[in-house]
JSON list of C-alpha atoms in Angstrom, two decimals:
[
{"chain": "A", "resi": 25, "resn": "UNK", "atom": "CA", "xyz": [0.00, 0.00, 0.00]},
{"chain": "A", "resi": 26, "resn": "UNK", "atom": "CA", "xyz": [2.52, 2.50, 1.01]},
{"chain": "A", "resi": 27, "resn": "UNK", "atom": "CA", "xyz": [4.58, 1.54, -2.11]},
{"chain": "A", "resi": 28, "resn": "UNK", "atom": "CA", "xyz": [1.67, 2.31, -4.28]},
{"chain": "A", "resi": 29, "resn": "UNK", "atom": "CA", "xyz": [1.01, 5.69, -2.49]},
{"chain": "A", "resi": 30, "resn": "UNK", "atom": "CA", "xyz": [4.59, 6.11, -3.63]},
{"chain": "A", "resi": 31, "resn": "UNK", "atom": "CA", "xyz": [4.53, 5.22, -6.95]},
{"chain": "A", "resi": 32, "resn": "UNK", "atom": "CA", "xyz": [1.40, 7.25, -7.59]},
{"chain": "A", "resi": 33, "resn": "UNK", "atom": "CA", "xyz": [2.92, 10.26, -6.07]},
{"chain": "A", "resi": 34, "resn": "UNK", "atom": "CA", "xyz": [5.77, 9.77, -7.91]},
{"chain": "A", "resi": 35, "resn": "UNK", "atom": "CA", "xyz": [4.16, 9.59, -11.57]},
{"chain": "A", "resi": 36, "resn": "UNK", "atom": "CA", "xyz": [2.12, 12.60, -10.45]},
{"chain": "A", "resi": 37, "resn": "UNK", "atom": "CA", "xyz": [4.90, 14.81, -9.72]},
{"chain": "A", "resi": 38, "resn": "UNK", "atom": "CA", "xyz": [6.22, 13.59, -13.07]},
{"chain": "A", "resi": 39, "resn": "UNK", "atom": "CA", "xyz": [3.19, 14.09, -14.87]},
{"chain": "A", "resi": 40, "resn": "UNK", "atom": "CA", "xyz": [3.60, 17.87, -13.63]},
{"chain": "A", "resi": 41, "resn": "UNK", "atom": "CA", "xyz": [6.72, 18.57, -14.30]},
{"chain": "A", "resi": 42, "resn": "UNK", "atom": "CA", "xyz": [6.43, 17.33, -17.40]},
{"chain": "A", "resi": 43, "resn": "UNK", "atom": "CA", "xyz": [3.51, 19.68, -18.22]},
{"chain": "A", "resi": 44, "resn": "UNK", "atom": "CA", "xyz": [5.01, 22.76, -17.29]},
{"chain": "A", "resi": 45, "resn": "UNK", "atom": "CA", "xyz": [8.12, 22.01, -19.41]},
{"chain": "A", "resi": 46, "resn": "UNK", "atom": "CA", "xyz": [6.04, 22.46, -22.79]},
{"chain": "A", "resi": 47, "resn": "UNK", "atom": "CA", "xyz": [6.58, 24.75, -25.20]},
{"chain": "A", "resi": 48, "resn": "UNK", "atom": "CA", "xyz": [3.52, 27.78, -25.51]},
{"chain": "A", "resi": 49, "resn": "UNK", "atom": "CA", "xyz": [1.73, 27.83, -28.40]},
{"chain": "A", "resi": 50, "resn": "UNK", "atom": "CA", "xyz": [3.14, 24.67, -30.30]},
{"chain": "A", "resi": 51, "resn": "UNK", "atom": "CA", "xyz": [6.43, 26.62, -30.80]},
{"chain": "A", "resi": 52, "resn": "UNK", "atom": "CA", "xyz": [9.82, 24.39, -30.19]},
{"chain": "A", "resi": 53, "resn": "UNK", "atom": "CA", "xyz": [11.54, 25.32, -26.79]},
{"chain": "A", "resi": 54, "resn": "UNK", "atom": "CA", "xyz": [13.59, 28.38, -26.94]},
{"chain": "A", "resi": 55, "resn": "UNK", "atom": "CA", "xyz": [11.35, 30.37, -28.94]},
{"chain": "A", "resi": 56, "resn": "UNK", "atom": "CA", "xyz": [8.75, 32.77, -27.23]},
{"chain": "A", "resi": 57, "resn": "UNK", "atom": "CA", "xyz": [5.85, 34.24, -29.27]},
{"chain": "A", "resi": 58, "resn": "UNK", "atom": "CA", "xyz": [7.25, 36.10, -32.23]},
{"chain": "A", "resi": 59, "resn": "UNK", "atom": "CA", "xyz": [5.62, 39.65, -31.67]},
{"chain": "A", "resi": 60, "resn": "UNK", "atom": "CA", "xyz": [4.86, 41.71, -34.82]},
{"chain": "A", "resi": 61, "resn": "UNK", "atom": "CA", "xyz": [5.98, 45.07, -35.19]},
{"chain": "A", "resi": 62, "resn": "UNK", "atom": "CA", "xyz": [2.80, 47.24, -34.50]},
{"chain": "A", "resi": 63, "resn": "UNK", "atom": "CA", "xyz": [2.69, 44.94, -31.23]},
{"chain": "A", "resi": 64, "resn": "UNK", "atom": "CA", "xyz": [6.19, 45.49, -30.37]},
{"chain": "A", "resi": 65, "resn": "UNK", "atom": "CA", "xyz": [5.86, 49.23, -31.25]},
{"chain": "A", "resi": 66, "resn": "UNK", "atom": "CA", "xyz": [2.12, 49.79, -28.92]},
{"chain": "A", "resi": 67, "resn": "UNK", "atom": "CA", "xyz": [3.97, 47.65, -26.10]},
{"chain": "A", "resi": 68, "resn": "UNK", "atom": "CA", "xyz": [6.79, 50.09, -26.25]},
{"chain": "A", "resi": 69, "resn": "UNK", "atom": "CA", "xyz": [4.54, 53.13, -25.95]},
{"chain": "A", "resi": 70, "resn": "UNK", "atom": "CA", "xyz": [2.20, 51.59, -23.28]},
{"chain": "A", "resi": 71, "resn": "UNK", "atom": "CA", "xyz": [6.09, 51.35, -21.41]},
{"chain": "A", "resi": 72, "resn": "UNK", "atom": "CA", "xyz": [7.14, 54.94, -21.92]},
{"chain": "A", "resi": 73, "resn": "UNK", "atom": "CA", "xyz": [3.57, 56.43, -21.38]},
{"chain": "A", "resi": 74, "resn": "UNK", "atom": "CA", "xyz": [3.73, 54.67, -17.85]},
{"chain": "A", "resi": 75, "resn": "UNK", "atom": "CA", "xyz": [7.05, 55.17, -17.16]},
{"chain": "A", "resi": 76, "resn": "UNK", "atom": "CA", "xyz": [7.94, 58.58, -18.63]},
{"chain": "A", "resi": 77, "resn": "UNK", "atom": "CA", "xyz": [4.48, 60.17, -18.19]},
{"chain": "A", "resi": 78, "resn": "UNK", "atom": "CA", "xyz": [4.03, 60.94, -21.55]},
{"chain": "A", "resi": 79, "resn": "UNK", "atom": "CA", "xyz": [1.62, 64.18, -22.37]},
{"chain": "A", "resi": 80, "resn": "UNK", "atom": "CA", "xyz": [-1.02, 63.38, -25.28]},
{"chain": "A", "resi": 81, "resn": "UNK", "atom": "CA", "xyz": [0.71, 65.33, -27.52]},
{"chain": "A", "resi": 82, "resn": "UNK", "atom": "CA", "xyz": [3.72, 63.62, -27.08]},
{"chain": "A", "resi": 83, "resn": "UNK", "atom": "CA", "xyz": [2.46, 59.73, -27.46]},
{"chain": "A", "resi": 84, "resn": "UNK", "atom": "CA", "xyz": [1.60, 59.79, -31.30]},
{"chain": "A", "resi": 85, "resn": "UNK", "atom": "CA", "xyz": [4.74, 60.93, -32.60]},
{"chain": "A", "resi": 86, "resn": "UNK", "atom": "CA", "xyz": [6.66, 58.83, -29.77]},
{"chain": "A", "resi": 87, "resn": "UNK", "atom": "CA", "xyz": [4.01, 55.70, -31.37]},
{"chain": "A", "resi": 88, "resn": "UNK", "atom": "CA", "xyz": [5.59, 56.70, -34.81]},
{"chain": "A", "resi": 89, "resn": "UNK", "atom": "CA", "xyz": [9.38, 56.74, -33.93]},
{"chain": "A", "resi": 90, "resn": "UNK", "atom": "CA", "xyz": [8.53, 53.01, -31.99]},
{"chain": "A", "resi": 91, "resn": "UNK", "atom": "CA", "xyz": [6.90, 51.91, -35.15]},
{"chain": "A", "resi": 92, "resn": "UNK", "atom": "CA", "xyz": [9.23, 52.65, -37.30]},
{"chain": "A", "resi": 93, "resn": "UNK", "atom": "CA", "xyz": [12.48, 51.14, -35.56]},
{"chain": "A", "resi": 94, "resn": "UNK", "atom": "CA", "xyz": [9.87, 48.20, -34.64]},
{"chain": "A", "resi": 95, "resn": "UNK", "atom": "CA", "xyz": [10.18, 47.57, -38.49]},
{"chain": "A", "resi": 96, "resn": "UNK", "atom": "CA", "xyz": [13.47, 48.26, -38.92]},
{"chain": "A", "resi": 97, "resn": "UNK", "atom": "CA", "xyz": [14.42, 45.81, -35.48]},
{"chain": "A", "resi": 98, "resn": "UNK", "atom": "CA", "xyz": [12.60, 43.39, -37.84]},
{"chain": "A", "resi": 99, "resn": "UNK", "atom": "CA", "xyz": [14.41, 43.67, -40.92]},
{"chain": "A", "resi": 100, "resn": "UNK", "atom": "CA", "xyz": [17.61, 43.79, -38.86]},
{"chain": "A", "resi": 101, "resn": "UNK", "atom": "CA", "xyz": [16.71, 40.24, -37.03]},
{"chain": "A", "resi": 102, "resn": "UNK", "atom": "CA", "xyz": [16.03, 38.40, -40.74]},
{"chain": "A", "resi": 103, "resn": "UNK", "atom": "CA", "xyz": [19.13, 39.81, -42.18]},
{"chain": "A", "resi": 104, "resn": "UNK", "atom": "CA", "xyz": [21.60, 39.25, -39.18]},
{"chain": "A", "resi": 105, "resn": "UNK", "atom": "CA", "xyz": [21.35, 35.18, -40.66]},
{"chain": "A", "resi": 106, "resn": "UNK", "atom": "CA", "xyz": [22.58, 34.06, -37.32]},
{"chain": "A", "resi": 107, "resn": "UNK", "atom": "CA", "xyz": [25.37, 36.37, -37.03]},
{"chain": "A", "resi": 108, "resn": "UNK", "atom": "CA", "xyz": [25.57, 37.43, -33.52]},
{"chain": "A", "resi": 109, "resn": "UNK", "atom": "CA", "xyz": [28.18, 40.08, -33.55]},
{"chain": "A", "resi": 110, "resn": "UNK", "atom": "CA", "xyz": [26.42, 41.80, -36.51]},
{"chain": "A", "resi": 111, "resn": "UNK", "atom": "CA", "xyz": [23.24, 41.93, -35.12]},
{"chain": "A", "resi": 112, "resn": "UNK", "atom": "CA", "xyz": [24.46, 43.76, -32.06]},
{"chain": "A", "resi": 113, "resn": "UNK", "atom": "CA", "xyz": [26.50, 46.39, -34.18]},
{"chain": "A", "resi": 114, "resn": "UNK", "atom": "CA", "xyz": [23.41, 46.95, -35.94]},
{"chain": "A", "resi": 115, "resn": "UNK", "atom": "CA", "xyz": [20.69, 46.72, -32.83]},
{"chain": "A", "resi": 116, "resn": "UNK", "atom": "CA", "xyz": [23.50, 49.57, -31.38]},
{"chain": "A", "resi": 117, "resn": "UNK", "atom": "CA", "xyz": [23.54, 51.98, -33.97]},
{"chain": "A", "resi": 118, "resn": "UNK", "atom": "CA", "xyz": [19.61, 51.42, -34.29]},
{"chain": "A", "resi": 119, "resn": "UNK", "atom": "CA", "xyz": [19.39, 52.34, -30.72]},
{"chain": "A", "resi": 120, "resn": "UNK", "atom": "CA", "xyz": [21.36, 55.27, -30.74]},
{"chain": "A", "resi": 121, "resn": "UNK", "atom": "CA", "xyz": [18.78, 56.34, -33.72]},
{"chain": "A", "resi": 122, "resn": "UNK", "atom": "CA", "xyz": [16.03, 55.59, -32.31]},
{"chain": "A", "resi": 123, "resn": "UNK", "atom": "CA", "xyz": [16.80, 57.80, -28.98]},
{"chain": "A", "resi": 124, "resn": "UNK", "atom": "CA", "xyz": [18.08, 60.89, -31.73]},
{"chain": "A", "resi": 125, "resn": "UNK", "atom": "CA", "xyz": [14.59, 60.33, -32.68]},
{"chain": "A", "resi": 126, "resn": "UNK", "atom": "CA", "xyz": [13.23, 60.57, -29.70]},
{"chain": "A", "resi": 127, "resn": "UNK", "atom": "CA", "xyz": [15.04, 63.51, -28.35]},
{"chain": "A", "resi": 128, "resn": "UNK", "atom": "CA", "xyz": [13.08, 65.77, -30.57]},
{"chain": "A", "resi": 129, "resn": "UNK", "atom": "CA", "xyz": [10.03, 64.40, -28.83]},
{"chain": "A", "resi": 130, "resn": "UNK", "atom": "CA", "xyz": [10.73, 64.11, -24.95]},
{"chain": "A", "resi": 131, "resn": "UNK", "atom": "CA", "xyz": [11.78, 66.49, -22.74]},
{"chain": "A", "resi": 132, "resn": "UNK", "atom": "CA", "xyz": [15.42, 66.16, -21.01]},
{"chain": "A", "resi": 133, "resn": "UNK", "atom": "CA", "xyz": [13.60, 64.68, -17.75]},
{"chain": "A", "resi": 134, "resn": "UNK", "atom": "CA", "xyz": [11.98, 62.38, -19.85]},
{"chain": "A", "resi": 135, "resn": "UNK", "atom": "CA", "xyz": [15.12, 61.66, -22.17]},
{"chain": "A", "resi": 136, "resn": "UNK", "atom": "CA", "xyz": [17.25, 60.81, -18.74]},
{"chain": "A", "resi": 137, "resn": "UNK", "atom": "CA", "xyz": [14.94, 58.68, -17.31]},
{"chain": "A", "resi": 138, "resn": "UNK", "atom": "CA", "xyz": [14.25, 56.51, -20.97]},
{"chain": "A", "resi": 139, "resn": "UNK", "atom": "CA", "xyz": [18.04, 56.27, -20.32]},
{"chain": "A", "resi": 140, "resn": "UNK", "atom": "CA", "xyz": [17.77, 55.19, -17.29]},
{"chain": "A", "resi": 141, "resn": "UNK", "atom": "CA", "xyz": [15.36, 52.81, -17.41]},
{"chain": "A", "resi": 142, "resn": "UNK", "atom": "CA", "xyz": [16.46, 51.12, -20.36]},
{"chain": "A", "resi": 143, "resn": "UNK", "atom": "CA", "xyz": [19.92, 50.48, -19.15]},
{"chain": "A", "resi": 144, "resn": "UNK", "atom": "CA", "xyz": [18.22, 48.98, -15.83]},
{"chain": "A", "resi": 145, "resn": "UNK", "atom": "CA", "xyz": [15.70, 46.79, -18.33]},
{"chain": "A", "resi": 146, "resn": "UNK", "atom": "CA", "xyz": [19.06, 45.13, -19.86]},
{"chain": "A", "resi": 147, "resn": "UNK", "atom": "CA", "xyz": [20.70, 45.07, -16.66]},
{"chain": "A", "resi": 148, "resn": "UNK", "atom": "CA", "xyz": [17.83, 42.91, -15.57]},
{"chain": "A", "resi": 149, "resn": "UNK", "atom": "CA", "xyz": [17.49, 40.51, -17.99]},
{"chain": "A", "resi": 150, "resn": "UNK", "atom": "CA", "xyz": [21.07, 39.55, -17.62]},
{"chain": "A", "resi": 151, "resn": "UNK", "atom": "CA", "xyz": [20.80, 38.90, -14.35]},
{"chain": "A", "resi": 152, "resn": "UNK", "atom": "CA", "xyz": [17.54, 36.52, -15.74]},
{"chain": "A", "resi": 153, "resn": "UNK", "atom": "CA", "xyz": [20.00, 35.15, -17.80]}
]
């Protein structure tokens, strides 16, 4: 009896861990959901509008410059063909685009804390790493 009580405790725990190992949405392990652009870009200004208090004047043409290096984060990703060290040459100089871009748009408060908060988003998901 107890060995049965066991056994049965044992495939259960099994049977659970199992479950939460599978991959979301049919995808292979390793890859999360594959956002497009206009999703990545409205995520990004749902962030900033929280976090930098963005004025209503200031979230369409801040949902423009996100959409547009969205796209271009895209096009970056198929062309990089694997090639690590390229894509993060590229994803750099996009970056440092992108926040030009913005710097016609945000105020200097603003501007600092997008740098801020950006360089403690990467900072975290290294440590997550």
């Amino acid at each position: 009896m107890k060995k049965s009580v066991l056994l049965v405790a044992g495939w259960l725990l099994i049977g659970l861990s199992l479950h939460a190992q599978t991959p979301q949405e049919g995808r292979p392990r390793g890859e999360g959901r594959r956002f497009t652009a206009e999703e990545m870009a409205k995520r990004t200004t749902e962030w900033m509008t929280a976090e930098l208090n963005l004025t209503a004047e200031q979230t369409a043409p801040v949902d423009s410059i996100n959409l547009l290096f969205a796209q271009a984060q895209q096009i970056l990703f198929q062309s990089a063909e694997g090639d690590r060290e390229k894509l993060r040459e590229s994803m750099t100089a996009l970056n440092q685009e992108k926040e030009k871009a913005l710097s016609a748009v945000l105020t200097e408060e603003q501007l600092e804390l997008y740098r801020k908060k950006i360089t403690e988003r990467a900072t975290n998901r290294r440590r997550q790493r």
